[in-house]
Coordinates of C-alpha atoms and ligand atoms in Angstrom, one line a residue:
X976 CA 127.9 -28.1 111.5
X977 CA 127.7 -29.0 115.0
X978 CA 124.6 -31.9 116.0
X979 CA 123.2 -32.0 119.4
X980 CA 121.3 -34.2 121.2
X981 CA 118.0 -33.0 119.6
X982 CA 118.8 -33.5 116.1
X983 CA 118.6 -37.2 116.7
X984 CA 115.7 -39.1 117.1
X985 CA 116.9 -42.4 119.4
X986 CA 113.3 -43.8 118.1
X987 CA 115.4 -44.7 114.8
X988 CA 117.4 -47.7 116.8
X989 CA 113.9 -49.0 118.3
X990 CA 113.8 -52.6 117.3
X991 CA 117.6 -53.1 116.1
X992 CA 119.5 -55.4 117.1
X993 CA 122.8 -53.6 117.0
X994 CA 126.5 -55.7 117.8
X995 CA 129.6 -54.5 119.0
X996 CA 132.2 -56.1 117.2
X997 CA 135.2 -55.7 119.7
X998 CA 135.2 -54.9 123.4
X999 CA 138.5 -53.2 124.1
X1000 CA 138.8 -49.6 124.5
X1001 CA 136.3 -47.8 122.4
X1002 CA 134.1 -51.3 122.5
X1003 CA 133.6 -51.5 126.2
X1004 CA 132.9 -47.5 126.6
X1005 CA 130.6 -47.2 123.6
X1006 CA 128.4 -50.3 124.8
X1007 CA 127.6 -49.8 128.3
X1008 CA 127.3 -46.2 127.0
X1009 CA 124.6 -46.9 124.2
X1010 CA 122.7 -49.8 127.3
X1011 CA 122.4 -46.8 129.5
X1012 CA 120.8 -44.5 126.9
X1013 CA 118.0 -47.2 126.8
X1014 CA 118.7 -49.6 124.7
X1015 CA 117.7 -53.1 125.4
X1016 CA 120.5 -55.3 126.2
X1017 CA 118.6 -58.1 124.7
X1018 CA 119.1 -56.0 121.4
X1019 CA 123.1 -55.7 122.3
X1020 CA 125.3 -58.4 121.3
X1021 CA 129.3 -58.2 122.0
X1022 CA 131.3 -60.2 118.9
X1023 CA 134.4 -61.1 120.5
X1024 CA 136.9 -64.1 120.5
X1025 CA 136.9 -65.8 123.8
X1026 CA 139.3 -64.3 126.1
X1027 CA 139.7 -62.0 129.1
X1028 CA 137.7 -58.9 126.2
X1029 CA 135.2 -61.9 126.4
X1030 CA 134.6 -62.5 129.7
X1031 CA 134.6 -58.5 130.2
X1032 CA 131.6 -58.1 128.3
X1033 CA 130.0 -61.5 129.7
X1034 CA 130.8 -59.7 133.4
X1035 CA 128.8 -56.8 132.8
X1036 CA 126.3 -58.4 131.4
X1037 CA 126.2 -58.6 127.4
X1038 CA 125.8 -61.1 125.2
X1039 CA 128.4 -62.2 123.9
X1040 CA 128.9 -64.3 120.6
X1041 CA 132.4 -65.7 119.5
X1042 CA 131.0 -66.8 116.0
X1043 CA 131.5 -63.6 114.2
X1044 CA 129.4 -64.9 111.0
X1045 CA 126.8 -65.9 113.4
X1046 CA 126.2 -61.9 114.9
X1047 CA 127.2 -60.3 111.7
X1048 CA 124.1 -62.3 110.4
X1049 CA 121.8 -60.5 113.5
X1050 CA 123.3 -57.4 112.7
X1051 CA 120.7 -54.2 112.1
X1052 CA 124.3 -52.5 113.0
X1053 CA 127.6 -53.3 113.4
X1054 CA 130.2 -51.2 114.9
X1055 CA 133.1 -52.0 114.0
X1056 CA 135.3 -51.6 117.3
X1057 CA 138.5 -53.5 116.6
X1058 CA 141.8 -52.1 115.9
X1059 CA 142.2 -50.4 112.5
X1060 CA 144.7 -52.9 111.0
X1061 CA 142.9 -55.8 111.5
X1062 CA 139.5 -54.8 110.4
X1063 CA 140.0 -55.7 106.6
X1064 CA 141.1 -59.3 107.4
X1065 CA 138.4 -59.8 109.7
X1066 CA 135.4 -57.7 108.2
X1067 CA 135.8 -58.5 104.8
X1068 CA 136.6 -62.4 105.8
X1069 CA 134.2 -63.0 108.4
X1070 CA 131.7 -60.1 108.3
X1071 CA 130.6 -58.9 104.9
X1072 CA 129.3 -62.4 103.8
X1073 CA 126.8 -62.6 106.7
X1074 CA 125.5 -59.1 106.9
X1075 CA 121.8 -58.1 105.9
X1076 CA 122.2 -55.9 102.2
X1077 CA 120.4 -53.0 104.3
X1078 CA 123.1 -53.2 107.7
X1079 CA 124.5 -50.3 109.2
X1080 CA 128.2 -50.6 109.6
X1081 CA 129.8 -48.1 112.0
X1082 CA 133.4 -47.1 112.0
X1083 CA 135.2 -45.2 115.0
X1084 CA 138.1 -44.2 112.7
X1085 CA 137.7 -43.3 109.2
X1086 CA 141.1 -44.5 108.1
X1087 CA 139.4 -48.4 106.4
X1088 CA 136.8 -46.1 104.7
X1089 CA 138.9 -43.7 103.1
X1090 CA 141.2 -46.0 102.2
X1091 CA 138.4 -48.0 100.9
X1092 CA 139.5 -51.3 102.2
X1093 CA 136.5 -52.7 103.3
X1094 CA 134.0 -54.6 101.0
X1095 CA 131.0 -53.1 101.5
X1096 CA 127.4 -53.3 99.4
X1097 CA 126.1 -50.2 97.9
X1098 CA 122.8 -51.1 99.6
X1099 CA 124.4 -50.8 103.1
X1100 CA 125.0 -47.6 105.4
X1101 CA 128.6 -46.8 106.0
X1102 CA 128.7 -44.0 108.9
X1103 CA 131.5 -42.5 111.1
X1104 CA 130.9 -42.0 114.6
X1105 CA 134.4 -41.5 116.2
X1106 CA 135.0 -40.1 119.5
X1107 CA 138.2 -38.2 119.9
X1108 CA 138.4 -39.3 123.2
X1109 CA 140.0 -42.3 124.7
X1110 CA 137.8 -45.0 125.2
X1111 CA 137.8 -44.7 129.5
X1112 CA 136.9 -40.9 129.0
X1113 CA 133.9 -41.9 126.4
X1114 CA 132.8 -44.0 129.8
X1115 CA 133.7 -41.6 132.7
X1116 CA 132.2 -38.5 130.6
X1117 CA 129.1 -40.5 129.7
X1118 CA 128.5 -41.5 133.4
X1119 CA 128.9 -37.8 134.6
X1120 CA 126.2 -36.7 132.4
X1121 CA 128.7 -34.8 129.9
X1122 CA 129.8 -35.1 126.2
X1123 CA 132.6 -35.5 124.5
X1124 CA 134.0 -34.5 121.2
X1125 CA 133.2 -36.4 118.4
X1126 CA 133.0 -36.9 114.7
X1127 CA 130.2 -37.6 112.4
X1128 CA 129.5 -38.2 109.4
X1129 CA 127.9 -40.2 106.7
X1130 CA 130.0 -42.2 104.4
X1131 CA 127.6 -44.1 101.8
X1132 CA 123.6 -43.9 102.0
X1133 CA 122.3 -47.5 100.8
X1134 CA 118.9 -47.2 102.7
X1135 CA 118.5 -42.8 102.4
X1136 CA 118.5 -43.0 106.0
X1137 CA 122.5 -43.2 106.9
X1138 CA 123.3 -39.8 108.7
X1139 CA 119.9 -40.1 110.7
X1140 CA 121.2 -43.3 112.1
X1141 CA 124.9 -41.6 112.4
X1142 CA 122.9 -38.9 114.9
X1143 CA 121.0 -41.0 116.7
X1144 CA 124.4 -43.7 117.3
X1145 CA 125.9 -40.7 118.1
X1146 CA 123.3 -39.7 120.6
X1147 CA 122.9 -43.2 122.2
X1148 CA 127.0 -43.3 122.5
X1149 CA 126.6 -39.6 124.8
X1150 CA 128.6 -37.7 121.8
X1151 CA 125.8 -35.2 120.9
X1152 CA 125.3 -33.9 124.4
X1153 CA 128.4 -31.7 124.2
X1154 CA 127.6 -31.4 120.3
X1155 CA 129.4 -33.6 117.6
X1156 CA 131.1 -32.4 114.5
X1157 CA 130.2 -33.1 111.0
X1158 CA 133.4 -34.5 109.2
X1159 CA 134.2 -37.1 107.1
X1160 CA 136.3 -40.2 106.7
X1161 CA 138.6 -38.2 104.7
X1162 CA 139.1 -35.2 106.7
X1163 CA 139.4 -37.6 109.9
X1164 CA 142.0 -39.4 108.3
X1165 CA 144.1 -36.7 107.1
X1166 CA 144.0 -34.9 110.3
X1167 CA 145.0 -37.9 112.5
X1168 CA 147.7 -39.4 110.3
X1169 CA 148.9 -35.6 109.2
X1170 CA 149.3 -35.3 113.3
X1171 CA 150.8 -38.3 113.3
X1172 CA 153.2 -38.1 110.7
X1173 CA 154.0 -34.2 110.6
X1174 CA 153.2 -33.0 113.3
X1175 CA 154.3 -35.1 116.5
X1176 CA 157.4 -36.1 114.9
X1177 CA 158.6 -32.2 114.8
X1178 CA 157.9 -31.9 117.9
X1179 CA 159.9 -35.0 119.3
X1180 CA 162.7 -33.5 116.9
X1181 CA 162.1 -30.5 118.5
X1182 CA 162.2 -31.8 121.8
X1183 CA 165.6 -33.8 121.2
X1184 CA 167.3 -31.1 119.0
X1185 CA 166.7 -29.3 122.2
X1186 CA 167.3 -31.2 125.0
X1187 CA 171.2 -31.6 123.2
X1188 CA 172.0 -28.3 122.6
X1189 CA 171.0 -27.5 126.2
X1190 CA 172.8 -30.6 127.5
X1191 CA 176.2 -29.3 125.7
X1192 CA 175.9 -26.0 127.3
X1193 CA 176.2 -27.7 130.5
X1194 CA 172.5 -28.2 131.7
X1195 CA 171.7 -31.5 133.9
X1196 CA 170.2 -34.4 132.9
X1197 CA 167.4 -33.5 135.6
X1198 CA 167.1 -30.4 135.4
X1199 CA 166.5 -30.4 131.5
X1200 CA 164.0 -33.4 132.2
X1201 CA 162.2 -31.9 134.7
X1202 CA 162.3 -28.6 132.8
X1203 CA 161.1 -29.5 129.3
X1204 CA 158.0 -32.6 130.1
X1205 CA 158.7 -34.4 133.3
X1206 CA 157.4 -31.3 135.5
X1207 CA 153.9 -31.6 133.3
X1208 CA 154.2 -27.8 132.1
X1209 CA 153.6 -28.8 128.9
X1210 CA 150.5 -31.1 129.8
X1211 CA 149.1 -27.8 131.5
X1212 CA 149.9 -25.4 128.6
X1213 CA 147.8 -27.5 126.1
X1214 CA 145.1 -27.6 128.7
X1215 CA 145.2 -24.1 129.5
X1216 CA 144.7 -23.7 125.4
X1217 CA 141.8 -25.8 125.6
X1218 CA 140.6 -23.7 128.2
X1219 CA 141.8 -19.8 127.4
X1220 CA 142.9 -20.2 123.8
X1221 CA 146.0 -21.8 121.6
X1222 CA 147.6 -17.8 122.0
X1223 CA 145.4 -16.4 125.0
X1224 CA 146.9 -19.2 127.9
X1225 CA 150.0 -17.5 127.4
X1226 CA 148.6 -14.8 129.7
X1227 CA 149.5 -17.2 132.5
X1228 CA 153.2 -17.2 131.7
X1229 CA 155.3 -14.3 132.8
X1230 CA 156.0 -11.0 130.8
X1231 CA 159.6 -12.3 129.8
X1232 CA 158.3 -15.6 128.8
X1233 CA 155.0 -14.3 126.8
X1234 CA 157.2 -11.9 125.3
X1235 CA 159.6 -14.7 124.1
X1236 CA 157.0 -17.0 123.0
X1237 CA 155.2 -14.0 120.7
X1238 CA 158.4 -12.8 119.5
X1239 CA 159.9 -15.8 119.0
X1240 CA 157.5 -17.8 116.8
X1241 CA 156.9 -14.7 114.5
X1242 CA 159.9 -14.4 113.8
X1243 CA 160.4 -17.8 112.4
X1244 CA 160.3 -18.8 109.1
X1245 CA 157.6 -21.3 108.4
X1246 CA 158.3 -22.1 105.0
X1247 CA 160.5 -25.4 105.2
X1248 CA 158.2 -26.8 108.0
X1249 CA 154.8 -25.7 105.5
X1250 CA 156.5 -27.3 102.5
X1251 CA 157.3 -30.2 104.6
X1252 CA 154.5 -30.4 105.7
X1253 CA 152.3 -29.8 102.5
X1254 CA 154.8 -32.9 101.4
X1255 CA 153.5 -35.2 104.5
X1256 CA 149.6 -34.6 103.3
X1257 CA 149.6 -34.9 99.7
X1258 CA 152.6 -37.8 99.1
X1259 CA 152.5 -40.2 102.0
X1260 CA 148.5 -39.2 103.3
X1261 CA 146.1 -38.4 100.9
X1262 CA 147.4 -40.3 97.8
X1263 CA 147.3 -43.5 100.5
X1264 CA 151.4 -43.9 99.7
X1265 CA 152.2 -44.4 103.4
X1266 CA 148.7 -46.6 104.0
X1267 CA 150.2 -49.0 101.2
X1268 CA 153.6 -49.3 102.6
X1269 CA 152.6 -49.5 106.3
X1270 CA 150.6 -52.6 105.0
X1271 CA 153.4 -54.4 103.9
X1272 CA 154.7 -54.2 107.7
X1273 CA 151.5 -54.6 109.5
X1274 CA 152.0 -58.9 109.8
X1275 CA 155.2 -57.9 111.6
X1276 CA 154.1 -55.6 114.0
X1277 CA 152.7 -59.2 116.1
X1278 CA 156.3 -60.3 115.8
X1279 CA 158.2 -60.4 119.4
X1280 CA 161.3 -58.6 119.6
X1281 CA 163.8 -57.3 116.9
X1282 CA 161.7 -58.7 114.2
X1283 CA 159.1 -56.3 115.1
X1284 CA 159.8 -52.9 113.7
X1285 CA 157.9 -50.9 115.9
X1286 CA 160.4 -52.2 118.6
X1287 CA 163.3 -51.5 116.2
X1288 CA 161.8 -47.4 116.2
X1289 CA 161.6 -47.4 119.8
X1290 CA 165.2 -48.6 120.5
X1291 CA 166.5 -45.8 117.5
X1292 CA 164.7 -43.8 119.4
X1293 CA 165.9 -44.3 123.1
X1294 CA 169.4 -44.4 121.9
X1295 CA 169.0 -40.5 121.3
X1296 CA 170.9 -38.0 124.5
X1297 CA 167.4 -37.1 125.4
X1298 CA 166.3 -41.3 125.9
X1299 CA 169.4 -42.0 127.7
X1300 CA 169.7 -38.8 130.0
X1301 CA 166.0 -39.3 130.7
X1302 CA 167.0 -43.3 131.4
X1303 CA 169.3 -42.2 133.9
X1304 CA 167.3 -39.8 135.9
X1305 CA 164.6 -42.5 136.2
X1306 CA 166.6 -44.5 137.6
X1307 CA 168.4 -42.6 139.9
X1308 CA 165.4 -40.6 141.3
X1309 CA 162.9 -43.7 141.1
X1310 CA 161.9 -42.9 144.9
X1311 CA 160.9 -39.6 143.8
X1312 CA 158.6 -40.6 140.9
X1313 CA 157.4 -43.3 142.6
X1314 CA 155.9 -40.7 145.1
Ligands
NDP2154 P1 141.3 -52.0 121.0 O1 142.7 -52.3 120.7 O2 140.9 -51.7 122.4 O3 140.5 -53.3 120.5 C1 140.5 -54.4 121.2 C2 139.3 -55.3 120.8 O4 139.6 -55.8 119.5 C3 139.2 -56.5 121.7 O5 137.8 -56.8 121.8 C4 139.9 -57.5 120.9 O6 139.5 -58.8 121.3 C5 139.6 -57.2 119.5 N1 140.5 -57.7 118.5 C6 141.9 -57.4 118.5 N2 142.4 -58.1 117.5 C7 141.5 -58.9 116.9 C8 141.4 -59.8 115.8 N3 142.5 -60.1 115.1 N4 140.3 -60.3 115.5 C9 139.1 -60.0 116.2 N5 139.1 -59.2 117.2 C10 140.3 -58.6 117.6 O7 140.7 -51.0 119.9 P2 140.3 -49.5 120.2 O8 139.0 -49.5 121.0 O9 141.4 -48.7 120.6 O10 139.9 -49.1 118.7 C11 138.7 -49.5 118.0 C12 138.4 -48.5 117.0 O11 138.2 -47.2 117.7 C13 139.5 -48.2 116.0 O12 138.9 -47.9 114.7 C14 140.2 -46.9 116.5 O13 140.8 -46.2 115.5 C15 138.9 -46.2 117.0 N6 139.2 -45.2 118.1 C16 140.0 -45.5 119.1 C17 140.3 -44.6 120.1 C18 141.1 -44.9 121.3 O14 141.3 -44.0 122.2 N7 141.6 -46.1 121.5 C19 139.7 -43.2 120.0 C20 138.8 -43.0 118.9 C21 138.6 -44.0 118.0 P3 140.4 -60.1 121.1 O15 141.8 -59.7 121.3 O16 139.9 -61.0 122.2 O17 140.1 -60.6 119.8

């Protein structure tokens, strides 16, 4: 089911006082957003610590509150606009004692809710109102009168009223002009980490698997980067499926290279990658394996250099031919890309 902007009634948020907790990306965007559509700022309040996110906010006119207890405490609703791994600490610490048993708390992500690791009340409203957008593009889309993709959905209904809010959030945020999607927390989740986990990491295997067998047959550094990403073909391709279709944009290509494509890929065996993939979704997503192990890592990701493993994937990862080759080119044609 797809909702537009007249299956929510805005009327619903008359009166609430509604706080932002976070004012980063999707924070910023989703603020000035729901302002615009009419919402009082005196009924706005940004929760942040005080720092440069802070004094944002303050600049453009917000209230601002550093004493988390102290909005959660206003709250009608709460969006919860923080990053993902550090919403348990700080909502269930600092948030859930303080909020009104009827609050509405609003999650961008539905990773915390599937995973249930946020303390909420039965009496509350847990909706999902999550753009798939980046939060500069929830802003610039907003301000040009368009929508954006979103999902929607309602998670728990304390007050019977939880998926009329979700609509008319939705609305207020500019996400039901170009229609959002009904979804869930668990579907989002699957989709995004299944992406994450299966999908994108074939394609950077892929990618490097490539770039090496077409380096040892005597292709250039260049040449192969500018071939396979550094030209943008790629970025086009995926827009031209946005635009024409995932098969249809091939049309575009030339008659050797749509009858490659076509060819190719049916003749390829999907079964390891489905099996492999069917393994992804059911033993690291869905039965919250790889959620449990990632947060026994999560404390280290603040750690500075080698201690933080993140940095330890991304040097693994640039020692491959396809990081240093691409390493090299930068350098040498750093005029050119400077351009
Ligand atoms: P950001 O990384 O931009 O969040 C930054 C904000 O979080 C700042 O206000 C920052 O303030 C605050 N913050 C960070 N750490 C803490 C902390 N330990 N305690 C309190 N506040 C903290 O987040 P996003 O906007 O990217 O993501 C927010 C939500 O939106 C997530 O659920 C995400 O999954 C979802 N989402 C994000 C999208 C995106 O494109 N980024 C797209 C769709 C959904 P300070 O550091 O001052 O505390």
């Amino acid at each position: 089911k797809i909702y537009y902007d007249s299956d929510a009634n805005l009327d619903l948020l008359k009166d609430k006082t509604i706080v932002f907790l976070g004012f980063g990306n999707q924070g910023a965007a989703q603020a000035q957003n729901l302002r615009d559509s009419g919402i009082p700022n005196e009924k706005i309040v940004v929760a942040n610590r005080p720092d440069h996110y802070a004094e944002d906010a303050k600049s453009k006119g917000f209230n601002v509150e550093h004493d988390f207890a102290k909005a959660a405490k206003q709250a009608d609703i709460i969006f919860l606009l923080i990053p993902d791994q550090v919403q348990p600490r700080v909502f269930n610490n600092e948030i859930a004692p303080n909020l009104k048993d009827d609050a509405c708390i609003v999650v961008a992500s539905g990773y915390n809710v599937f995973y249930k690791l946020l303390n909420f009340k039965p009496s509350q409203d847990i909706v999902m109102v999550a753009p798939r957008m980046i939060g500069s593009s929830v802003r610039s889309l907003y301000v040009k009168g368009k929508g954006f993709p979103c999902f929607v959905s309602s998670e728990q209904d304390g007050t019977g009223k939880a998926l009329e809010l979700a609509l008319a959030l939705s609305r207020a945020i500019g996400a039901t002009k170009a229609g959002a999607i009904a979804s869930s927390a668990r579907e989002e989740t699957a989709m995004d980490l299944f992406a994450e986990q299966a999908l994108w990491p074939n394609i950077i295997m892929l990618f490097r698997e490539a770039f090496s067998v077409l380096k040892e047959a005597g292709c250039s550094d260049e040449a192969l980067c500018y071939e396979m990403w550094m030209s943008k073909e790629p970025a086009e391709i995926f827009e031209r499926a946005a635009e024409d279709g995932f098969i249809r944009q091939l049309k575009h290509h030339s008659t050797v290279s749509q009858y490659g494509q076509l060819n190719g890929a049916l003749n390829l065996d999907g079964s390891a990658a489905r099996a492999h993939f069917k393994d992804i979704l059911y033993n690291q997503v869905l039965n919250a394996k790889f959620q449990q192990e990632f947060s026994k890592i999560e404390d280290d990701l603040e750690k500075e250099g080698d201690a933080n493993p993140l940095e330890i994937l991304y040097q693994k990862s640039e020692a491959s031919e396809l990081g240093q080759a691409e390493k090299r080119v930068r350098a040498r044609l750093a005029g050119l890309l400077a351009q």
